[in-house]
Amino acid sequence: MAKPVRISVIGAGSATFSLGLVKDLCLTENLAGSSVSFMDIDAERLAAVTKMAERYTAEIGSDLSFEYTTSREDSLKDADFVINTAAVQSHYHQVDMRAVYGKHGYYYSGPGFGSYYNFNLMLDVARDMERICPDAWLIQSGNPVFDGCTLMTRQTSIKVCGLCHGHYGYHHIARTLGLDLDRIDFQAPGVNHCIWMTHFLYDGEDAYPLIDKWIEEQGPEYWDTHVAERTHDIQLSRGAVHQYRLYGLFPIGDSPRLVNWWYHTDIETKKWWFGEPFGGPDTHIARPVHVENLEKRLGQIREASADPDAKMTDLFGTTKTREQQVPIIDALTNNVEGQFQVNVPNNGAIEGIDDDVVVEVPAVINIKGIQPIQVGKLPRKIMLEQLLPMILQMEHGLEAYKTGDKSMLLWNALNNGQTQSYKQAFGALEDILGQPGNEAANEHFRFPWPEGHESVYLEE
Amino acid sequence: MAKPVRISVIGAGSATFSLGLVKDLCLTENLAGSSVSFMDIDAERLAAVTKMAERYTAEIGSDLSFEYTTSREDSLKDADFVINTAAVQSHYHQVDMRAVYGKHGYYYSGPGFGSYYNFNLMLDVARDMERICPDAWLIQSGNPVFDGCTLMTRQTSIKVCGLCHGHYGYHHIARTLGLDLDRIDFQAPGVNHCIWMTHFLYDGEDAYPLIDKWIEEQGPEYWDTHVAERTHDIQLSRGAVHQYRLYGLFPIGDSPRLVNWWYHTDIETKKWWFGEPFGGPDTHIARPVHVENLEKRLGQIREASADPDAKMTDLFGTTKTREQQVPIIDALTNNVEGQFQVNVPNNGAIEGIDDDVVVEVPAVINIKGIQPIQVGKLPRKIMLEQLLPMILQMEHGLEAYKTGDKSMLLWNALNNGQTQSYKQAFGALEDILGQPGNEAANEHFRFPWPEGHESVYLEE
């Protein structure tokens, strides 16, 4: 089979993402003749991306066609697939927020209003799809995948598949241990950003003992002396191994970095658990490096974009990315069956999780659709300490979003491990909601009592 | 119907509890001719309690008969009802523990090993019952009711009914508002120590507006000037009303005092939320007063017990207590139907809670058994912020107990709102487990890695 499709990309202003997608499409013969509609609210970036896409396609001799628009409705028209990669608030805004957190005694992150803006955007996209292209697949590629996909699949009738890179974290383990990726069998189910490596085999044999040996023989020296080159390079950090010790399975990708507040109280603690020099990706040292790398890349792209002689194929390469979007489109459209790591409603794939919670599991994808593999039970301790609390937090976040109940934000703030008093959480939340850029959230969330009444409950 | 029964009382050394029971039995004509077997490990107290029971019965002219034994097996023989009121560790031991908490920066309570000793005792009793009196009802009257009853009903085939006084907390609201108890309709389901007043009617009309009026007109002055006479007198405290503001329903009895760590960080904060002079029942000021009252009462009892001329009816009165044990026994035995507040497996009584979790709900009790009233849904916010987290914590505690996994105690310690670092929680837990009196718990709980390995993960 070889059938062209029409793909709408929401948030297409990201050149790295969009050109990666174009490359994968160009390199997938089955999808020859497909058309892509780039949509973003930034018309200038959109035009630049589209131009680059056309140059890339011309260089490589593909017949993909492109259009771009700032109208989501136009972009969605006749779409077979919608890829949503948009995020509402920027890195720079996050930097401002972090300063507020610091003022209130929180390191790096603190009280907030959840994913208010991204939830709005996701629901807007999914609801537009219900009207305009109700049979299209939505491939959700922007965060929060877990919460957002659960929200969209509950509130709309759209078919949603959430994607994330995190599960590739096992590549880092393999590299560090000197293992050949092709000889590994791997599985890591859970919910997005909380997945656990239930299977790690090498040539068909359990390879966990190889990790144990590495920890025993090389772990302590690695933790004392290793200097990470990349901010996200934490897969064998003391913190990740500590979680392995606690749970008997490795947390993969983003999983070790986001849980257990006590790893994250200050920069020295973070360095202890996640290594020098960054302390993992979520520190005031790491983040600027990450943003700088993004900017550097953006600079290269801008430069090449402005230079009519530059080769787009030099800039973006001519080998497929490891992104799953295009292979999944090919599988669903042309029956090129494969197994993928996807985020879809549980429906029994993991035991003990409600059917309507979006889980991250391996799935067989072909023309029949996305069919998750039933992975059964995860260890009870992981359920009780990691997955169920995270699911409860997600449900709490969705309820807060739905009701606009500000006291639910406060409750969340109070349950932040770094919070030491009611007053601290209250003050930080008020301050965050009062920041420029957060006006709509501030408008949405209201205490369930008359204005000013909360002051009665603030210790003097 | 009027059928005598045989009742075994485990932990009968508590004179207040046992004589209250004797009084209620004497005042329940249907149960004339019943026999009570008092069991305790303290033979001296047991003998004294039995003697007093005999004197009370003689004074009042009842034909109850008594025996006492330090052998649980003997006591359980032929029992129709077993009342377990035993608690393993004493007030004095708790005082020692609190000193350790203080040393590690926790106010009043901190890291622990859950209900290890009481779980052991409860399972021992229930398993003995399976052998000796498998058809008897177990009326569990000692804490932890929620966790313990869930454990016993899952692990044994014994019929269990847990009881607590907490729901009478609404009496305090009624008294403060000047309402007549007999004209109130009340309902407060949940799980033990986390129940929420869904119904509060006066002469058939919703009486919540009367509370609202009181809060509006008298609340602020009450909070600023009221001086509690009793340590447990917190039902209309700023903290309880704050929870009402948050959830739209009043938390009843022990419910407002045990949740939300931020009310409990130090004595000044506790006084703010739970009033002068005690700051609620769980402070270093309140606890000695509470223990002193118990001791004073115990002194009176001891004195009267030693005085052959003292009247037991003077000491214990001749009106029924408000305890539910005897009326429930009468209902089950003699079909004197009533509605009671009991703790039994959910089986659908509250929506959204697993069937095998013990909930606190109203139940119709008669010769057919204990039949919970299906109370339906509780507000989603209460489920998400109070009940489901508490149920998850219960499940976590049972799993830690079952597996003896010390790192689950550590996880719990880390998730104590007062904990500020991994090292603090780790140190406090080690210290608590090392205290005299905690040897068996210290033996039971082990880290899931080789001895000494945890030091690798302790920041230097």
XYZ file of C-alpha atoms in Angstrom, chain A residues 77 81 85 89-90 98 137 196 204 251 303 305 322 326 330 333 340-341 345 349 378 407 412 416 439 444 446-447:
28
model
C -9.701 21.011 6.751
C -3.630 13.452 10.796
C 3.217 20.237 19.106
C 3.977 29.752 27.423
C 7.615 30.276 26.549
C 11.291 30.890 38.633
C -6.040 11.002 14.299
C 9.311 1.612 34.517
C 17.214 -12.852 24.852
C 12.581 4.492 35.870
C 21.387 31.715 8.981
C 17.367 29.991 5.927
C 13.859 8.568 15.839
C 5.715 9.439 10.587
C 2.603 5.021 7.737
C -2.341 4.465 6.562
C 5.387 1.828 19.202
C 5.420 3.477 22.611
C -6.606 5.313 27.218
C -3.648 -2.519 29.310
C 3.221 -3.551 37.651
C -8.303 26.409 46.551
C -1.493 21.465 45.388
C 4.571 20.590 47.307
C -3.945 37.063 33.524
C -10.248 31.521 35.700
C -11.492 31.621 42.118
C -11.680 30.671 45.778
